[in-house]
XYZ file of C-alpha atoms in Angstrom:
372
model
C 95.308 -79.267 41.905
C 94.874 -81.335 44.643
C 92.798 -79.413 47.761
C 93.921 -82.565 50.523
C 97.719 -81.672 49.707
C 96.356 -77.240 50.313
C 95.039 -78.846 53.468
C 98.488 -79.782 55.198
C 99.807 -76.480 55.603
C 99.802 -75.978 58.671
C 102.826 -78.161 58.721
C 104.564 -76.082 56.484
C 104.050 -72.817 58.652
C 105.136 -74.990 61.543
C 108.521 -74.858 59.637
C 108.752 -70.859 59.249
C 111.526 -68.730 61.170
C 110.212 -66.188 64.051
C 108.584 -63.689 62.996
C 110.013 -59.955 62.402
C 109.673 -57.432 64.824
C 108.293 -54.559 62.882
C 105.166 -55.205 60.675
C 104.789 -54.067 57.703
C 103.214 -55.576 54.377
C 104.656 -54.267 50.216
C 102.790 -53.192 48.037
C 100.429 -55.094 46.085
C 102.070 -54.446 42.735
C 105.404 -55.165 44.452
C 103.909 -58.822 45.603
C 102.637 -59.353 41.771
C 105.978 -59.154 40.520
C 107.894 -60.954 42.846
C 107.047 -64.847 41.301
C 107.288 -63.162 37.725
C 110.293 -64.980 36.227
C 107.935 -68.582 37.268
C 107.481 -69.624 33.463
C 104.952 -72.852 34.228
C 101.599 -71.519 34.338
C 99.098 -72.917 37.395
C 97.485 -74.804 35.262
C 99.837 -77.607 34.975
C 99.548 -80.061 37.711
C 102.932 -81.008 37.168
C 103.900 -77.576 38.712
C 101.672 -77.989 41.703
C 103.075 -80.915 43.031
C 106.986 -79.865 42.552
C 105.930 -77.113 44.341
C 104.224 -80.073 46.806
C 107.156 -81.875 46.986
C 109.587 -78.968 47.167
C 108.041 -77.954 51.160
C 107.658 -81.564 51.929
C 111.663 -82.044 52.175
C 111.786 -79.046 54.415
C 109.867 -80.866 57.016
C 110.664 -84.325 56.421
C 108.223 -86.576 55.538
C 105.960 -87.196 52.208
C 102.277 -86.085 51.211
C 101.038 -89.052 51.739
C 99.420 -89.548 55.489
C 99.076 -93.212 54.770
C 100.426 -95.211 57.896
C 100.355 -99.356 58.172
C 98.300 -98.324 61.499
C 95.735 -96.756 59.642
C 95.555 -100.300 57.092
C 95.376 -102.462 59.401
C 93.252 -100.608 61.736
C 90.264 -103.265 61.723
C 87.451 -99.651 61.816
C 89.118 -98.884 58.282
C 89.362 -101.927 57.169
C 85.387 -102.670 57.734
C 84.570 -99.793 56.384
C 87.084 -100.647 53.021
C 85.166 -104.073 52.614
C 81.692 -102.415 53.175
C 82.482 -100.207 50.342
C 83.332 -102.453 48.090
C 79.780 -104.147 47.720
C 79.187 -100.565 46.292
C 80.843 -101.037 43.467
C 78.600 -101.601 40.294
C 76.696 -98.380 41.479
C 76.993 -94.643 40.855
C 76.723 -94.066 44.838
C 79.032 -90.996 45.277
C 81.050 -92.738 47.896
C 83.093 -94.640 45.862
C 84.083 -91.525 44.266
C 85.262 -90.246 47.790
C 86.726 -93.075 48.871
C 89.837 -91.207 49.272
C 89.270 -91.223 52.997
C 90.709 -94.468 53.510
C 93.619 -92.534 53.400
C 93.360 -90.820 56.285
C 95.632 -91.958 59.441
C 94.747 -92.610 62.376
C 96.402 -90.945 65.284
C 99.670 -91.627 67.184
C 98.274 -92.148 70.610
C 101.450 -90.668 72.245
C 100.426 -88.528 75.547
C 103.306 -85.750 74.657
C 104.149 -84.360 71.883
C 106.988 -82.090 70.254
C 105.621 -79.072 68.450
C 106.762 -80.228 65.282
C 104.366 -83.468 65.852
C 101.575 -81.646 66.464
C 101.386 -79.657 63.533
C 101.622 -82.850 61.904
C 98.971 -84.186 64.240
C 96.984 -80.844 63.485
C 97.246 -81.298 59.354
C 96.219 -84.095 59.809
C 93.444 -84.048 61.460
C 92.535 -80.792 59.565
C 92.266 -83.471 56.283
C 90.314 -85.664 58.207
C 87.117 -83.304 59.175
C 87.619 -81.824 55.207
C 87.411 -85.708 54.170
C 84.747 -86.603 56.722
C 82.467 -83.594 55.541
C 83.181 -84.693 51.417
C 82.035 -88.328 52.743
C 78.573 -86.903 54.373
C 78.013 -85.467 51.342
C 77.965 -88.655 49.636
C 74.384 -89.269 50.916
C 72.178 -89.976 48.162
C 69.099 -87.996 47.662
C 66.799 -91.870 47.353
C 64.041 -89.513 46.447
C 65.510 -88.536 43.222
C 67.828 -92.347 41.853
C 67.335 -93.510 38.587
C 67.734 -96.641 37.262
C 71.405 -96.385 36.199
C 72.221 -95.772 39.463
C 72.087 -98.638 40.982
C 69.501 -100.810 43.396
C 67.798 -98.821 46.163
C 69.189 -101.410 48.428
C 72.436 -101.108 47.691
C 72.019 -96.824 47.178
C 70.481 -97.015 51.187
C 73.223 -98.988 52.386
C 75.959 -96.627 50.331
C 74.100 -93.813 52.585
C 74.429 -95.468 56.168
C 78.149 -96.790 54.717
C 78.607 -92.794 54.254
C 77.182 -91.652 57.798
C 79.128 -94.404 59.607
C 82.360 -93.531 58.311
C 82.276 -90.019 57.909
C 81.077 -90.013 61.611
C 83.723 -92.541 62.208
C 86.950 -89.719 60.934
C 85.473 -87.637 63.418
C 85.631 -89.534 65.718
C 89.074 -89.721 65.377
C 89.509 -85.809 64.528
C 88.464 -84.840 67.901
C 90.549 -87.726 69.439
C 93.597 -85.972 67.892
C 92.986 -82.331 69.115
C 91.968 -83.948 72.300
C 95.778 -85.812 72.363
C 97.378 -81.846 71.295
C 96.004 -80.978 74.631
C 95.676 -77.036 73.825
C 92.267 -75.519 73.621
C 92.482 -72.806 72.071
C 93.070 -75.369 68.682
C 90.410 -77.250 69.866
C 87.624 -73.901 69.732
C 89.853 -72.972 66.534
C 88.725 -76.221 64.697
C 85.827 -76.956 66.214
C 84.850 -73.146 65.028
C 85.873 -74.533 61.606
C 83.936 -77.084 61.677
C 80.932 -75.388 61.773
C 81.575 -73.261 59.543
C 82.219 -75.852 57.246
C 78.391 -77.546 58.215
C 77.029 -74.180 57.356
C 79.015 -73.368 54.275
C 77.804 -76.648 52.660
C 74.119 -76.002 53.930
C 74.349 -72.269 52.054
C 75.799 -74.628 49.598
C 72.896 -76.854 48.642
C 70.571 -74.043 49.172
C 71.918 -72.089 46.485
C 72.824 -75.237 44.234
C 71.002 -74.620 40.674
C 68.187 -76.583 39.755
C 67.091 -78.202 37.142
C 65.402 -74.992 35.705
C 68.858 -73.633 35.639
C 67.839 -70.082 36.707
C 70.485 -69.255 39.475
C 70.422 -67.343 42.952
C 71.012 -63.345 42.721
C 74.363 -62.856 44.270
C 77.140 -60.700 44.128
C 80.376 -61.397 44.506
C 81.109 -59.974 47.861
C 78.081 -62.412 48.728
C 80.033 -65.141 46.969
C 83.059 -64.803 48.829
C 81.345 -64.619 52.173
C 79.575 -68.198 51.800
C 82.899 -69.760 50.129
C 84.985 -68.611 52.799
C 82.621 -70.906 54.709
C 82.780 -73.407 53.048
C 86.086 -73.642 51.780
C 88.329 -71.077 53.497
C 87.522 -71.413 56.921
C 89.234 -74.545 58.122
C 92.538 -73.913 56.404
C 92.843 -70.256 57.835
C 91.957 -71.550 60.893
C 94.353 -74.421 61.209
C 97.020 -72.816 60.241
C 96.150 -69.723 63.149
C 96.237 -73.168 64.785
C 99.721 -73.825 63.992
C 101.411 -71.172 65.354
C 99.303 -71.362 68.403
C 101.172 -74.602 69.069
C 104.318 -73.204 68.179
C 102.833 -70.339 71.386
C 103.202 -67.629 68.670
C 101.644 -64.182 70.061
C 98.229 -63.172 68.593
C 99.074 -60.808 66.132
C 101.342 -63.651 64.191
C 98.337 -66.002 64.896
C 96.850 -63.297 62.431
C 99.337 -63.326 60.017
C 98.545 -67.284 59.905
C 94.728 -66.818 59.322
C 95.002 -64.432 57.137
C 97.797 -66.705 54.442
C 95.320 -69.238 54.974
C 92.096 -67.705 53.909
C 93.692 -65.666 51.185
C 94.961 -68.676 49.954
C 91.866 -71.282 49.863
C 90.178 -68.127 48.664
C 92.755 -68.368 45.656
C 92.716 -71.700 45.236
C 89.402 -72.277 44.747
C 88.797 -69.365 42.290
C 91.507 -70.898 40.561
C 89.459 -74.232 40.581
C 86.026 -72.519 39.034
C 88.755 -70.551 36.316
C 89.270 -74.922 34.581
C 86.198 -75.316 32.669
C 86.989 -71.889 30.936
C 90.681 -71.831 31.210
C 91.578 -75.076 30.353
C 93.038 -75.496 26.426
C 91.331 -79.072 26.029
C 88.074 -78.670 27.280
C 84.970 -81.370 26.564
C 81.954 -80.396 25.300
C 79.800 -81.828 27.820
C 81.549 -80.365 30.557
C 79.181 -78.804 32.955
C 80.586 -76.421 35.485
C 78.984 -74.823 38.460
C 76.377 -71.598 37.676
C 77.607 -70.329 41.055
C 80.806 -70.823 40.484
C 83.319 -67.303 40.881
C 83.460 -66.581 37.174
C 79.774 -67.299 36.742
C 78.568 -64.883 39.327
C 81.022 -61.996 37.785
C 79.537 -62.809 34.636
C 76.348 -61.835 36.148
C 77.257 -58.909 38.523
C 78.796 -57.277 35.597
C 76.036 -58.278 32.523
C 72.514 -57.519 35.057
C 70.447 -60.406 36.278
C 67.682 -60.104 32.993
C 70.405 -60.493 30.572
C 71.972 -63.422 32.444
C 68.799 -65.407 33.025
C 68.283 -64.493 29.084
C 71.878 -65.878 28.239
C 70.592 -69.070 29.980
C 66.814 -69.414 28.509
C 69.105 -68.747 24.964
C 71.702 -71.526 25.877
C 68.421 -74.139 26.495
C 67.379 -77.054 23.940
C 64.287 -78.640 25.346
C 65.005 -78.147 28.744
C 68.462 -79.111 28.514
C 71.300 -76.661 29.126
C 73.886 -76.418 26.772
C 76.736 -76.269 28.638
C 79.363 -75.846 25.388
C 77.495 -72.771 24.478
C 77.086 -71.120 27.646
C 80.635 -71.277 28.444
C 81.387 -69.413 25.326
C 78.646 -67.083 26.643
C 80.710 -66.543 29.193
C 84.164 -66.417 27.877
C 82.812 -63.376 26.051
C 82.824 -61.463 28.766
C 84.300 -59.818 32.220
C 83.725 -62.340 34.243
C 86.774 -64.625 33.284
C 89.157 -62.039 33.306
C 87.722 -60.770 36.686
C 87.855 -64.000 38.012
C 91.884 -64.051 37.337
C 92.131 -60.439 38.768
C 90.232 -61.855 42.119
C 92.494 -65.163 42.319
C 95.581 -62.482 42.101
C 94.250 -60.328 44.752
C 93.997 -63.267 47.215
C 97.240 -64.720 46.014
C 98.493 -61.156 47.104
C 97.031 -60.834 50.169
C 98.492 -64.537 51.079
C 102.057 -63.056 50.030
C 101.757 -59.666 52.059
C 100.514 -62.003 54.912
C 103.815 -64.029 54.093
C 106.607 -60.793 54.595
C 106.077 -60.794 58.123
C 108.300 -63.748 57.860
C 112.120 -63.476 57.535
C 113.192 -64.816 54.373
C 113.348 -69.212 54.258
C 113.248 -72.082 52.911
C 110.125 -72.455 54.412
C 108.648 -69.424 53.906
C 109.638 -69.580 49.651
C 107.883 -72.787 49.799
C 104.785 -71.187 50.800
C 104.569 -68.336 48.317
C 105.560 -70.983 45.750
C 102.250 -72.455 46.517
C 100.764 -69.501 46.670
C 102.492 -68.981 42.814
C 101.151 -72.457 41.831
C 97.524 -71.479 42.234
C 97.907 -67.556 39.919
C 99.805 -68.026 37.328
C 97.382 -68.174 34.645
C 99.984 -67.559 31.377
């Protein structure tokens, strides 16, 4: 499921009608039954793309933010040319080359609300992509001969830093054009959260010993919100600020973005454990939601024992460990948690009257919370 598409939610929120005066949320059981008629599984990329396509029809423009101005930009063309020099190496920047499709914003001095929210969605995507590019910096001390020549990897690091900075600079410029102090504050704090989240992820990533940190699901949720939820949540809130809605409405948008992002992340973490066809060599994050829940149910000592039993000559057998985890409660509990956050997102939408826009946002939730 495409995270870049998810980051465009602020523009869909802009199509919502005025909120109801009376605020209420139905029971979680009621919400869970809302989408029961939808037969396609959330594992289907086609279903996700269909949901996003339907949402795009409401706001009147397609998924891609690729523009002629972007393609003809001297700065971006320069970076693209430099990245081509890395072909043949294993530098991560090549896999994050999606940043080339980021838009250089319109330099208009005044913006209509609709254009403001579209620009906000573009800014959100730029910030996220810039962080992905920056994360592509390689630790040169851990290079292997198969990764490519040292000078090429050093060059790739320089390009990753410069291109990430370029995207962030354009995001800052776009924010300034919105001429809204609160929106600037929200996106700036989201960027700070992203950096803090990335720091936590790097500090808790599994090392070669495969002994993961002893974190519970509550700590996992806190860290995941920083690295995966804050940007979307605060962008959704900012979309309501641009539409001049009050604090209560903005909070509902924040809650929708927060829980939608959490649900999407858990769905992504679940994929190695629920896909019908999974490569035996397919690795998965030992700090992902199903694994953290598995460890929490099992207890730290037994979890470490299972990891060691899945090791052979210092190499972790992910296929064996995957089957061990699937036999426990972690996967089903992660599915329940995914649906819980999806229900919270739907509850936030109940503050708005029924409309095509609300249905589109609901369908996006259904797309990541149905597993059968």
